[in-house]
PDB file of N, CA and C in Angstrom:
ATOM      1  N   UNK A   1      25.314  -4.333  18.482  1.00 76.00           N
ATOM      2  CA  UNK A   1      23.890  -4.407  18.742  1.00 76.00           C
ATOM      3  C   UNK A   1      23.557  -5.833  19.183  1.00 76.00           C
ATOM      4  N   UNK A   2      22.836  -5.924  20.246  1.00 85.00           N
ATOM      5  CA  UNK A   2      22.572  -7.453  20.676  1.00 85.00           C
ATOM      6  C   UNK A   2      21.443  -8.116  19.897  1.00 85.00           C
ATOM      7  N   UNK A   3      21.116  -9.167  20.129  1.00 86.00           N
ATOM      8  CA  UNK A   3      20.176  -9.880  19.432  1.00 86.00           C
ATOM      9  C   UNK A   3      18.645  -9.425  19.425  1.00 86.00           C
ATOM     10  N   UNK A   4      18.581  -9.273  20.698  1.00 88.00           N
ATOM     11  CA  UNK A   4      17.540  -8.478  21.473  1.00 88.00           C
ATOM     12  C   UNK A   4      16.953  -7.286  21.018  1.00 88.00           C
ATOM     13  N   UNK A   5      17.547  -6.441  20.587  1.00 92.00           N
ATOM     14  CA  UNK A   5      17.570  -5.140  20.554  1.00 92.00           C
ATOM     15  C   UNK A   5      17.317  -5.385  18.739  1.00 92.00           C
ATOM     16  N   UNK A   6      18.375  -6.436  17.815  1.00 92.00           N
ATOM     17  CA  UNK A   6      17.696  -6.579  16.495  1.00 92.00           C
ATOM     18  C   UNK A   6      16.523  -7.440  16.413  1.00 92.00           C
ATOM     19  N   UNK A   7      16.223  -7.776  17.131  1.00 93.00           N
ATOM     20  CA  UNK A   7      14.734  -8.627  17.488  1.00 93.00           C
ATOM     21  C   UNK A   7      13.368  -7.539  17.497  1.00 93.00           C
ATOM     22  N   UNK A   8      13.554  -6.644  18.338  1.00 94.00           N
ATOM     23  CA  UNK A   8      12.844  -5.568  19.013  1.00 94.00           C
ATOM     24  C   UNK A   8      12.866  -4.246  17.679  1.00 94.00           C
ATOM     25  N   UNK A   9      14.006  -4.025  16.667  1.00 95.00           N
ATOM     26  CA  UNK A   9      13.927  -3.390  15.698  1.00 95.00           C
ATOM     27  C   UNK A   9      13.058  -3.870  14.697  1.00 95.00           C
ATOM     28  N   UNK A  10      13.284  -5.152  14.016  1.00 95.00           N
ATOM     29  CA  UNK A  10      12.913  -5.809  13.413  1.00 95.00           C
ATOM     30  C   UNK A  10      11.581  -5.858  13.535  1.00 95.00           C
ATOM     31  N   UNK A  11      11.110  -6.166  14.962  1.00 96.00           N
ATOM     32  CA  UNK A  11       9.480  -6.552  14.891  1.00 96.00           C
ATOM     33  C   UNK A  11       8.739  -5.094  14.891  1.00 96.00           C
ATOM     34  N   UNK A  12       9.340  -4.035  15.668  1.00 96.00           N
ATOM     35  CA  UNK A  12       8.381  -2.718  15.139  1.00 96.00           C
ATOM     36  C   UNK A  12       8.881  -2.242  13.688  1.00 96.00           C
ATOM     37  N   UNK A  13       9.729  -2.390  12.951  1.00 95.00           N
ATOM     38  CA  UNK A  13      10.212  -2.104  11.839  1.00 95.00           C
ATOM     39  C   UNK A  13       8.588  -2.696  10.744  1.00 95.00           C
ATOM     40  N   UNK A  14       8.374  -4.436  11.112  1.00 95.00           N
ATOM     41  CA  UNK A  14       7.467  -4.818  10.619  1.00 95.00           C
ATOM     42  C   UNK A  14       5.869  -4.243  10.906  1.00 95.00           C
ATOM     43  N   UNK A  15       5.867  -3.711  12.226  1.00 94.00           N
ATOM     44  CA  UNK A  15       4.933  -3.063  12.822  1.00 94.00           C
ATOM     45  C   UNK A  15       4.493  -2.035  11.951  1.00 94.00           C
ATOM     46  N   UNK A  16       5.796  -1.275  11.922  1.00 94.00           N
ATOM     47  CA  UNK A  16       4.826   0.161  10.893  1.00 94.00           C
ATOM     48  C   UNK A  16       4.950  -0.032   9.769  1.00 94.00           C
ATOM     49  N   UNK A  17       5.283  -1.260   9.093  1.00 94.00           N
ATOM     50  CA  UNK A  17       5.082  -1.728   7.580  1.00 94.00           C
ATOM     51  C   UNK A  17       3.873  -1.932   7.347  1.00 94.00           C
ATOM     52  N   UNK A  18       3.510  -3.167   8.303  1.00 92.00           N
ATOM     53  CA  UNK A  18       2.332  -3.424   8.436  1.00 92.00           C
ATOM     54  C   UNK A  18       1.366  -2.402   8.331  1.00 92.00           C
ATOM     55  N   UNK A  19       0.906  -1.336   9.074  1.00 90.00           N
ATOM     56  CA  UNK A  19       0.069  -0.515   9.601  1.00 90.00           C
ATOM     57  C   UNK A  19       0.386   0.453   8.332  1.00 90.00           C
ATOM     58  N   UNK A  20       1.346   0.993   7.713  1.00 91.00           N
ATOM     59  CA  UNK A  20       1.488   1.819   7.131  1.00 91.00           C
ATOM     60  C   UNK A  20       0.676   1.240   5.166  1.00 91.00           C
ATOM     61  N   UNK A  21       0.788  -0.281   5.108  1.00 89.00           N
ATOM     62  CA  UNK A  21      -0.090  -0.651   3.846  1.00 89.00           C
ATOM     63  C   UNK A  21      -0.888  -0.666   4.436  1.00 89.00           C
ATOM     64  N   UNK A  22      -1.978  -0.912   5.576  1.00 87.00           N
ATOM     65  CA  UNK A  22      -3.309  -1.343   5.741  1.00 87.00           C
ATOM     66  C   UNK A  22      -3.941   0.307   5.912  1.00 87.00           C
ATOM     67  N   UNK A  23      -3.235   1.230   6.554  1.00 89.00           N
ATOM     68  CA  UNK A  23      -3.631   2.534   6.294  1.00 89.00           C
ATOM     69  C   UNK A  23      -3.495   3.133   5.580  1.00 89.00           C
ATOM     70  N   UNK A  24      -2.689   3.423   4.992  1.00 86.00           N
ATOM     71  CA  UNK A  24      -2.592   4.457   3.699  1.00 86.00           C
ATOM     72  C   UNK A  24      -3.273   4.528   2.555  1.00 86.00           C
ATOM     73  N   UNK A  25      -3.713   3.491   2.391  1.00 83.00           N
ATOM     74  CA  UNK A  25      -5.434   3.184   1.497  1.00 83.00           C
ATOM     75  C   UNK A  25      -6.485   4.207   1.928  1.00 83.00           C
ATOM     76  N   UNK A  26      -6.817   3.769   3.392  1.00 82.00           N
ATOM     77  CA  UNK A  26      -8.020   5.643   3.815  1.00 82.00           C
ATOM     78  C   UNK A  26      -7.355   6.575   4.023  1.00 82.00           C
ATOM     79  N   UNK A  27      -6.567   6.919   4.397  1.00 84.00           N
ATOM     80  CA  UNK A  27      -5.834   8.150   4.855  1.00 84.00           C
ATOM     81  C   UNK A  27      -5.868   8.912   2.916  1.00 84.00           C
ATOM     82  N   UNK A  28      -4.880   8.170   2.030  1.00 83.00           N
ATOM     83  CA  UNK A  28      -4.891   8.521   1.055  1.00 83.00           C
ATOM     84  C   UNK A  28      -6.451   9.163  -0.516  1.00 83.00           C
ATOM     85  N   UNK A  29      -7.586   8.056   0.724  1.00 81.00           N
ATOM     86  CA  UNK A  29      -8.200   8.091  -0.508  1.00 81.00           C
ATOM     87  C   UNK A  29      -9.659   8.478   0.216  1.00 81.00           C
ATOM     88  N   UNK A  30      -9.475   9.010   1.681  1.00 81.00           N
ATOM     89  CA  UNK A  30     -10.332   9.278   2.862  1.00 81.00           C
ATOM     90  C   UNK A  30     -11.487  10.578   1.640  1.00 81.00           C
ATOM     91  N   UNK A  31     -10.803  11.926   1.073  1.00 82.00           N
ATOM     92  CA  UNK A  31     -11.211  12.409   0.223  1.00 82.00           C
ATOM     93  C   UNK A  31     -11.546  12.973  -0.795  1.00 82.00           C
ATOM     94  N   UNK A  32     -11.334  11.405  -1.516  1.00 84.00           N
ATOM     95  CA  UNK A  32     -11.433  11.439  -3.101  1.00 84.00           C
ATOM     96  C   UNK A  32     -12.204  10.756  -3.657  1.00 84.00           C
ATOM     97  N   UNK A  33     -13.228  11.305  -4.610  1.00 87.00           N
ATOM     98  CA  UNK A  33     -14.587  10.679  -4.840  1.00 87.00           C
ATOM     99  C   UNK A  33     -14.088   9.843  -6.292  1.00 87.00           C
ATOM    100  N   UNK A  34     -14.148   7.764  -5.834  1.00 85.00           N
ATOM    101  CA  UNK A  34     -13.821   7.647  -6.664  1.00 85.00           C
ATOM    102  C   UNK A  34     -14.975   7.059  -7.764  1.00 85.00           C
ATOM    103  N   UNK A  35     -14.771   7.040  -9.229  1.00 90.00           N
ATOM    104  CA  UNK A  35     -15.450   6.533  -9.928  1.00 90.00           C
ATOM    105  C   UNK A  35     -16.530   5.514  -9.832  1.00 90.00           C
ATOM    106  N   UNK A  36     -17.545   5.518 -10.340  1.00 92.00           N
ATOM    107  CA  UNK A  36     -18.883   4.370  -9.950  1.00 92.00           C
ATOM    108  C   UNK A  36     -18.538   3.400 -10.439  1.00 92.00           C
ATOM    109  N   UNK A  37     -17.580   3.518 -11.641  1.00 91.00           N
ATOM    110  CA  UNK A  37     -17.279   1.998 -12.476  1.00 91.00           C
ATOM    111  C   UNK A  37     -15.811   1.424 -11.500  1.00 91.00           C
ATOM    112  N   UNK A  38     -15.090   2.344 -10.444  1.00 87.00           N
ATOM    113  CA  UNK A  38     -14.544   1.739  -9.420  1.00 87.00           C
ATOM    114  C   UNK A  38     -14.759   1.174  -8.039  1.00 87.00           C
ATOM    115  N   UNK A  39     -16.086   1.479  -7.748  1.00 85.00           N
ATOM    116  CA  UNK A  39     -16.904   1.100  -6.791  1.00 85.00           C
ATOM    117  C   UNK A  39     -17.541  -0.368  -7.054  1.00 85.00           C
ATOM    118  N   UNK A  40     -18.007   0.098  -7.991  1.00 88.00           N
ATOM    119  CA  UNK A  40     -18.493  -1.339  -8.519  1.00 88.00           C
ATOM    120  C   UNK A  40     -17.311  -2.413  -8.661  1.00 88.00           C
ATOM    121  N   UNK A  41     -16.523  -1.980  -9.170  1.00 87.00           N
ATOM    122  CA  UNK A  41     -15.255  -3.512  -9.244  1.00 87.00           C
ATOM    123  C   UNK A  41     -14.697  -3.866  -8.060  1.00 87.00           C
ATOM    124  N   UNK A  42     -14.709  -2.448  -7.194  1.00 82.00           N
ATOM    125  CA  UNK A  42     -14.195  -2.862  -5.852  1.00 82.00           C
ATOM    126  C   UNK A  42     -15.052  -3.982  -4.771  1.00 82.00           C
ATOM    127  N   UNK A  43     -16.718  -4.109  -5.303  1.00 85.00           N
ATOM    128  CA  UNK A  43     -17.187  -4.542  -4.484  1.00 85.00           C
ATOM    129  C   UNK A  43     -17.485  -6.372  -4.468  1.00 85.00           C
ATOM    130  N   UNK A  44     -16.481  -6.427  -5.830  1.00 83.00           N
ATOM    131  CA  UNK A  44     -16.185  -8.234  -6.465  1.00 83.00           C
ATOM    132  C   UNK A  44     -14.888  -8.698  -5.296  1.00 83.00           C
ATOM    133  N   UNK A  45     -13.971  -7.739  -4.665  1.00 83.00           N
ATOM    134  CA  UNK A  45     -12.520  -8.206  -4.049  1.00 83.00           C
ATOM    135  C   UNK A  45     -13.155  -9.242  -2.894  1.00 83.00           C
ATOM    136  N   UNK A  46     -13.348  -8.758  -2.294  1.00 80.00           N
ATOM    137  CA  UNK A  46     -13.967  -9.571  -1.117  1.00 80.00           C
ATOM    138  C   UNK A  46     -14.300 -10.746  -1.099  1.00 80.00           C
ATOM    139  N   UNK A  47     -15.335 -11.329  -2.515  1.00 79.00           N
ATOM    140  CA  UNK A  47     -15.590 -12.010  -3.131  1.00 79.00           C
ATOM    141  C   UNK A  47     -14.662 -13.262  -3.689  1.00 79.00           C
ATOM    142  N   UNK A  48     -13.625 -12.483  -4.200  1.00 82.00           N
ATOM    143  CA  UNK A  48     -12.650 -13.167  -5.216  1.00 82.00           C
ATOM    144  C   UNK A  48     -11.850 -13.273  -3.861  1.00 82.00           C
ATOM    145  N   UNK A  49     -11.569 -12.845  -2.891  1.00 84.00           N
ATOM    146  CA  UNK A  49     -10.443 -12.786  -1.762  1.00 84.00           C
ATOM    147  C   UNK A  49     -11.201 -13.947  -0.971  1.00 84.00           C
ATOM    148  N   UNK A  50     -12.213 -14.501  -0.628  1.00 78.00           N
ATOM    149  CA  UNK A  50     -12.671 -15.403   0.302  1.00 78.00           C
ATOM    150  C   UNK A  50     -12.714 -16.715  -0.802  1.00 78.00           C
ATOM    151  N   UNK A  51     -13.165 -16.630  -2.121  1.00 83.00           N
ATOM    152  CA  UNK A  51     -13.080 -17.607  -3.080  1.00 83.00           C
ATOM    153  C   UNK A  51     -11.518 -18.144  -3.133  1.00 83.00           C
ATOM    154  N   UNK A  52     -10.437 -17.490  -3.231  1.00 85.00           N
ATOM    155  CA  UNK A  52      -9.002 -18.137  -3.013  1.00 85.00           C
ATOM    156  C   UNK A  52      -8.949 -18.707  -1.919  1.00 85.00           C
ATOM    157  N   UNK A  53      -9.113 -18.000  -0.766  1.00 82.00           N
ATOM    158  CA  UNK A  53      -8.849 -18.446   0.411  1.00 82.00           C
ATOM    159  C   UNK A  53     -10.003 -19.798   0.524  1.00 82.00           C
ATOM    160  N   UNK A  54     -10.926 -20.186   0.102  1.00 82.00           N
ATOM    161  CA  UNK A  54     -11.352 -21.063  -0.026  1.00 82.00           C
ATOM    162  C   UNK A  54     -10.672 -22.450  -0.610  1.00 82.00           C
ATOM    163  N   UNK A  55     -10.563 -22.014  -1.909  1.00 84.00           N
ATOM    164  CA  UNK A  55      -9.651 -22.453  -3.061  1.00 84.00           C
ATOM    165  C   UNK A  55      -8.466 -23.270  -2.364  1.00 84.00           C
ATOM    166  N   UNK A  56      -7.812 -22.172  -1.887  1.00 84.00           N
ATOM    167  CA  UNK A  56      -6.114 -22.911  -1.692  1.00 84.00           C
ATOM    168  C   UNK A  56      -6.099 -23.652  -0.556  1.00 84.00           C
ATOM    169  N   UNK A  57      -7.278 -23.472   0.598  1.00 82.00           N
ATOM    170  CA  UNK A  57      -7.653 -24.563   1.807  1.00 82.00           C
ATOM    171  C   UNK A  57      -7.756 -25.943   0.976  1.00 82.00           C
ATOM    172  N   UNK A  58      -8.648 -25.910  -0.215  1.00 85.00           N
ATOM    173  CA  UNK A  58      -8.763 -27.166  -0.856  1.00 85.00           C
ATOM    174  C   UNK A  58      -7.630 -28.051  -1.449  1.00 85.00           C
ATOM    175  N   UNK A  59      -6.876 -27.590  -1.534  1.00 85.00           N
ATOM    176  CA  UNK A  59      -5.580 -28.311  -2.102  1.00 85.00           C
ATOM    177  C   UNK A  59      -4.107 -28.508  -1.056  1.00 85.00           C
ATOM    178  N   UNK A  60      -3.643 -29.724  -1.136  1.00 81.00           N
ATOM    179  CA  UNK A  60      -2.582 -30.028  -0.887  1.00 81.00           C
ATOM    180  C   UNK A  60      -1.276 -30.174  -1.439  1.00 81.00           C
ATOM    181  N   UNK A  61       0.059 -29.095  -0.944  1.00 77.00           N
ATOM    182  CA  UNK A  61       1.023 -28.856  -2.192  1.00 77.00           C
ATOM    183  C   UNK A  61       1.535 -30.472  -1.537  1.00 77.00           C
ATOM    184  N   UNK A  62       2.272 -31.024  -2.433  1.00 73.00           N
ATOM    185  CA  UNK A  62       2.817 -32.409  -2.713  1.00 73.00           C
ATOM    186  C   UNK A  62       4.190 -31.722  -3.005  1.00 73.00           C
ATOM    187  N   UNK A  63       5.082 -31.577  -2.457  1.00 71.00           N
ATOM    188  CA  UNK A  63       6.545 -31.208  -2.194  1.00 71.00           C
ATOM    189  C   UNK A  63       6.710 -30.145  -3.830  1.00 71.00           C
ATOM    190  N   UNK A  64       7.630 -30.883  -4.250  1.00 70.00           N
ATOM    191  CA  UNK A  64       7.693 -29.707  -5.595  1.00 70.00           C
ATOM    192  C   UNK A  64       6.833 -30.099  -7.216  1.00 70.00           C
ATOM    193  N   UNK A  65       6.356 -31.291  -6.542  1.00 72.00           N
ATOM    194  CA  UNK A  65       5.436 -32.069  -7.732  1.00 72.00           C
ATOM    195  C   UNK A  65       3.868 -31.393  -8.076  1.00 72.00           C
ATOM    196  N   UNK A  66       4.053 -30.764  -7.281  1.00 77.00           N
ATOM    197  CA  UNK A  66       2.109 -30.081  -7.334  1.00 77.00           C
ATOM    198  C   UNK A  66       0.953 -29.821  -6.033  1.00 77.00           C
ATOM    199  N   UNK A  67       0.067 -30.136  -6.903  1.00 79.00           N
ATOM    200  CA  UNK A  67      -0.908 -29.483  -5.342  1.00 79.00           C
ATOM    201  C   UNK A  67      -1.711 -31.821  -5.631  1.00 79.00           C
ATOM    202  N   UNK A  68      -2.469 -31.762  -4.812  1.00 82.00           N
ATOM    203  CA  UNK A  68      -3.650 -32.891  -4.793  1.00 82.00           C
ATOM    204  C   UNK A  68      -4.919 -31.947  -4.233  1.00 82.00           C
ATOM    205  N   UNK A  69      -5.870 -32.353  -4.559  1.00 82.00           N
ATOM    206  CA  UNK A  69      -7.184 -32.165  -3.785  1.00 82.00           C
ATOM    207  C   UNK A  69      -7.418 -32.641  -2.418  1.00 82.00           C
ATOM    208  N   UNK A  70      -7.579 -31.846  -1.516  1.00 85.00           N
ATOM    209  CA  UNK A  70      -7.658 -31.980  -0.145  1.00 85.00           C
ATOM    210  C   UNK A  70      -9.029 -32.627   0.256  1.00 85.00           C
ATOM    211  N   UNK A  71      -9.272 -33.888   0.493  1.00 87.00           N
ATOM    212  CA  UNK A  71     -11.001 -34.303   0.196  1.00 87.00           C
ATOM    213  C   UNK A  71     -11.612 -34.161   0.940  1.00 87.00           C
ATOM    214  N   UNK A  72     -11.432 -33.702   2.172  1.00 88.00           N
ATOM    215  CA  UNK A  72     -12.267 -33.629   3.234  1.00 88.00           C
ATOM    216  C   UNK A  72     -12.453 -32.227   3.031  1.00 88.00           C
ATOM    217  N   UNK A  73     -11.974 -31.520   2.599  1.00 88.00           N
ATOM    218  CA  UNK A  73     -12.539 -29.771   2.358  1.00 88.00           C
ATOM    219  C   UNK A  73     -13.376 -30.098   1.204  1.00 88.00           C
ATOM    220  N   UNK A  74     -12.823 -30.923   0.067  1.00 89.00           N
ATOM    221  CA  UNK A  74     -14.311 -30.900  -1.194  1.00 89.00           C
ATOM    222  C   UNK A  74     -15.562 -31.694  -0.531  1.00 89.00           C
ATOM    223  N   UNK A  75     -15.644 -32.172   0.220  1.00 91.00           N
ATOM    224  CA  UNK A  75     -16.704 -33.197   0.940  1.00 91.00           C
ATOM    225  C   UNK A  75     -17.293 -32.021   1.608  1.00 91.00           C
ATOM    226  N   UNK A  76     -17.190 -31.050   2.316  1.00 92.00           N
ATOM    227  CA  UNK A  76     -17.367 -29.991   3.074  1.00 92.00           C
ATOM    228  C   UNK A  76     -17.916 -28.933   2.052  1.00 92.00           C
ATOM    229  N   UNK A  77     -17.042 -28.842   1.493  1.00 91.00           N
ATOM    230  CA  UNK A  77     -17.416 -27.308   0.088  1.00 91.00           C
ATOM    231  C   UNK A  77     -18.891 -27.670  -0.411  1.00 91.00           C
ATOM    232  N   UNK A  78     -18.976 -28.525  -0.853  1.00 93.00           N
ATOM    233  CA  UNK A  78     -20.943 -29.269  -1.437  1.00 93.00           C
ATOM    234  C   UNK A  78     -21.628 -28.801  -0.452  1.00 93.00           C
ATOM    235  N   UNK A  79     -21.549 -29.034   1.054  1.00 95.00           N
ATOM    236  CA  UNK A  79     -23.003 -28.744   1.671  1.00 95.00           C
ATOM    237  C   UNK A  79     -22.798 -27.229   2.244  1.00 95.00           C
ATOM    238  N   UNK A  80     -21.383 -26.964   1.824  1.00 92.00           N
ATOM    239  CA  UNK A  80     -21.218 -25.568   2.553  1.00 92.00           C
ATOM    240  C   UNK A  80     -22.060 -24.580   1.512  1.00 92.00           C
ATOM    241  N   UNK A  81     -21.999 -25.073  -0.039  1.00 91.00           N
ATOM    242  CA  UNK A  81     -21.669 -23.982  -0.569  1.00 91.00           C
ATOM    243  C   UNK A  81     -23.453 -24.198  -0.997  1.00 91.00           C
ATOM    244  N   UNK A  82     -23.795 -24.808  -1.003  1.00 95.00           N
ATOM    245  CA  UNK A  82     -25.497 -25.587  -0.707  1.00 95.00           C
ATOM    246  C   UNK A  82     -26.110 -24.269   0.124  1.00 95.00           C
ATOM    247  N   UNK A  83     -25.773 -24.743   1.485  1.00 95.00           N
ATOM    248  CA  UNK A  83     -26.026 -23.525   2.634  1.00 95.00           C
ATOM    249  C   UNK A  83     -25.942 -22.126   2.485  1.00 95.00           C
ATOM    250  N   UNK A  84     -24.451 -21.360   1.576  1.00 92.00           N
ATOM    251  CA  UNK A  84     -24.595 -20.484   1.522  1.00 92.00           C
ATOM    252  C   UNK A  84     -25.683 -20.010   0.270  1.00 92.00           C
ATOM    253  N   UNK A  85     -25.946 -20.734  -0.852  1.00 93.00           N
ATOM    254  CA  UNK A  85     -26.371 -20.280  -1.342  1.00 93.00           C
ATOM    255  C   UNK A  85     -27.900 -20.223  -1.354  1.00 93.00           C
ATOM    256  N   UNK A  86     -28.776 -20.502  -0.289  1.00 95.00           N
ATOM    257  CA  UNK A  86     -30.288 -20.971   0.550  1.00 95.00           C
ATOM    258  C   UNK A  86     -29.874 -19.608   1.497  1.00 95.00           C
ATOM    259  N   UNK A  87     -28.962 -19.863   2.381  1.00 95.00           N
ATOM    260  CA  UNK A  87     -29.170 -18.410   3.292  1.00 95.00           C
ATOM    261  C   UNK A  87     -29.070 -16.965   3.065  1.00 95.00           C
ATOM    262  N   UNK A  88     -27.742 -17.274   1.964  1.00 91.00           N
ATOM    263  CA  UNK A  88     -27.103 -15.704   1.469  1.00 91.00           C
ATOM    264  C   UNK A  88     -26.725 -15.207   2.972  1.00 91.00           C
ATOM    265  N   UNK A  89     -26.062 -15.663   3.880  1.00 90.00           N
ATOM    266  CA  UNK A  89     -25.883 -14.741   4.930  1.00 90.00           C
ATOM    267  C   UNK A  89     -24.274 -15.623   5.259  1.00 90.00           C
ATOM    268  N   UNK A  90     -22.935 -14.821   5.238  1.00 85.00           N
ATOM    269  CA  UNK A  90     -21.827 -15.256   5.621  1.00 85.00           C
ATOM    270  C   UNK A  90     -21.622 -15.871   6.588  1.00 85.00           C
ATOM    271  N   UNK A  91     -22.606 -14.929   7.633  1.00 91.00           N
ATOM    272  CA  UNK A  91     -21.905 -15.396   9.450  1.00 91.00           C
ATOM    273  C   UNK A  91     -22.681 -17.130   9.395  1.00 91.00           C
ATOM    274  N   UNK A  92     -23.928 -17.371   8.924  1.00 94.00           N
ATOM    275  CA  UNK A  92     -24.472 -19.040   8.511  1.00 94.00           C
ATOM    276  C   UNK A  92     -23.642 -19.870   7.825  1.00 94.00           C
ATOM    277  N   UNK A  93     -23.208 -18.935   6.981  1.00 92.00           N
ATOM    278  CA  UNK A  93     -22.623 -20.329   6.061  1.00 92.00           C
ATOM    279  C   UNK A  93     -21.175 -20.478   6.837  1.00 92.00           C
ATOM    280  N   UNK A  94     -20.327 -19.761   7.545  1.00 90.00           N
ATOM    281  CA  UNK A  94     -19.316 -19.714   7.998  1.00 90.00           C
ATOM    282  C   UNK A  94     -19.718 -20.601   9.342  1.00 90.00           C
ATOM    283  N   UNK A  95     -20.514 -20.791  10.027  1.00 95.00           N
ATOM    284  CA  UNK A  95     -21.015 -21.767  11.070  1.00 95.00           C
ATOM    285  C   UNK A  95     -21.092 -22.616  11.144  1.00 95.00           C
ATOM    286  N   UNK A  96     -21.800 -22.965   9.808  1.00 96.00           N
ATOM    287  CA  UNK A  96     -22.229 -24.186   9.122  1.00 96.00           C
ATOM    288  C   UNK A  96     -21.277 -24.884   8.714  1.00 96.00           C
ATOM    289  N   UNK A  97     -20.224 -24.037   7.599  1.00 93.00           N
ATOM    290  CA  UNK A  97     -19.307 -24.982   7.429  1.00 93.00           C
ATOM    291  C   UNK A  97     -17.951 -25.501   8.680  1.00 93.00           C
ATOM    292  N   UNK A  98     -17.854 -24.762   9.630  1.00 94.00           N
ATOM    293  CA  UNK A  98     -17.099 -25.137  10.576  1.00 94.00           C
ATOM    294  C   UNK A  98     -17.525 -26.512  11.257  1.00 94.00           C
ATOM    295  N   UNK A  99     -18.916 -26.239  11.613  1.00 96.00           N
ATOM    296  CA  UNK A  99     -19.924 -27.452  11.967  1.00 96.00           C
ATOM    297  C   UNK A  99     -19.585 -28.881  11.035  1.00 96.00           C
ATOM    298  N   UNK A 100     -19.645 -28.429   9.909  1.00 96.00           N
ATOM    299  CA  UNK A 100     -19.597 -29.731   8.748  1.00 96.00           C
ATOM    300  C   UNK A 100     -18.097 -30.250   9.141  1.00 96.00           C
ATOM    301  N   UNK A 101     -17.078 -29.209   8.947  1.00 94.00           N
ATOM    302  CA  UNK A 101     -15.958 -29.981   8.623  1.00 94.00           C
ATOM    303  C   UNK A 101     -15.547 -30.744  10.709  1.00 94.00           C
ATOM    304  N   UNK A 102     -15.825 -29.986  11.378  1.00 96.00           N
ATOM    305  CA  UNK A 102     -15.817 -30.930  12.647  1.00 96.00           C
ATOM    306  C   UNK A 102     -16.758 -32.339  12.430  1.00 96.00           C
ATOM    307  N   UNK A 103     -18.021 -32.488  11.822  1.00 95.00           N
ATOM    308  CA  UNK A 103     -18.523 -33.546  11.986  1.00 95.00           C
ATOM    309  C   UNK A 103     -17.593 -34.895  10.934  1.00 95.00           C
ATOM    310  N   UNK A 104     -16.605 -34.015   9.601  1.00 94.00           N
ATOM    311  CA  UNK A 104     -16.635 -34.326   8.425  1.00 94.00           C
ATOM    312  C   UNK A 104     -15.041 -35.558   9.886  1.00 94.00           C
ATOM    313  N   UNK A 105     -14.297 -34.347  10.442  1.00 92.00           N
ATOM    314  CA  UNK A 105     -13.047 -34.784  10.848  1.00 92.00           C
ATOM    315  C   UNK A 105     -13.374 -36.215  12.088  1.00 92.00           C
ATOM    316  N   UNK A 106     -14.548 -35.680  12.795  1.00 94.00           N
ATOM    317  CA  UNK A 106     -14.850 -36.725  13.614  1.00 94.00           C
ATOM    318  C   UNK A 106     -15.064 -38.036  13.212  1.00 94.00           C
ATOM    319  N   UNK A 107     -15.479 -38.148  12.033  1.00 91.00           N
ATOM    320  CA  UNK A 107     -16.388 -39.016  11.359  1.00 91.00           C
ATOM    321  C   UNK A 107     -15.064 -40.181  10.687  1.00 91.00           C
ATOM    322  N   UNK A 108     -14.471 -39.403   9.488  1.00 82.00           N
ATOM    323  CA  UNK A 108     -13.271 -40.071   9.422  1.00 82.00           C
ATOM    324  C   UNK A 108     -11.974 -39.943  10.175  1.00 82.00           C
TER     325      UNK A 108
END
């Protein structure tokens, strides 16, 4: 088998990995009425999923010694998180903070 050809396996191999976790969630659960006390917890992920991804932007791993605080993202996080919480609207505060951290990078 040439390289090519395990190149070309490999990447649709990952293809329907891919597609097969991101679907099988509706396909599986397209009709099944689930619980209100699971609706409700489901509607914190999103939440807790943009809060990490927030989170781990803020820190810098330091080889095998640890993370540091990334300061130009905590300098940013204050007026971001300022903004979101005056607008309540994602697509603003996601503007806003892009805005901040370009002025934050220009600046220093």
């Amino acid at each position: 088998m040439s390289i090519s050809t395990y190149l070309l396996l490999i990447t649709a191999g990952c293809f329907v990995l891919t597609w097969m976790i991101r679907i099988s969630p509706f396909v599986l659960l397209a009709k099944v009425e689930l619980p209100k006390s699971v609706i409700k917890w489901l509607q914190y992920v999103p939440v807790c999923l943009f809060t990490a991804l927030i989170v781990e932007g803020m820190l810098n791993q330091e080889g095998t010694s640890g993370f540091t605080l990334n300061y130009e993202s905590m300098i940013v996080a204050v007026p971001t998180i300022i903004i979101a919480l005056l607008s309540r609207s994602l697509t603003i505060t996601v503007i806003a903070g892009m805005f901040i951290m370009a002025m934050v990078r220009f600046v220093f």
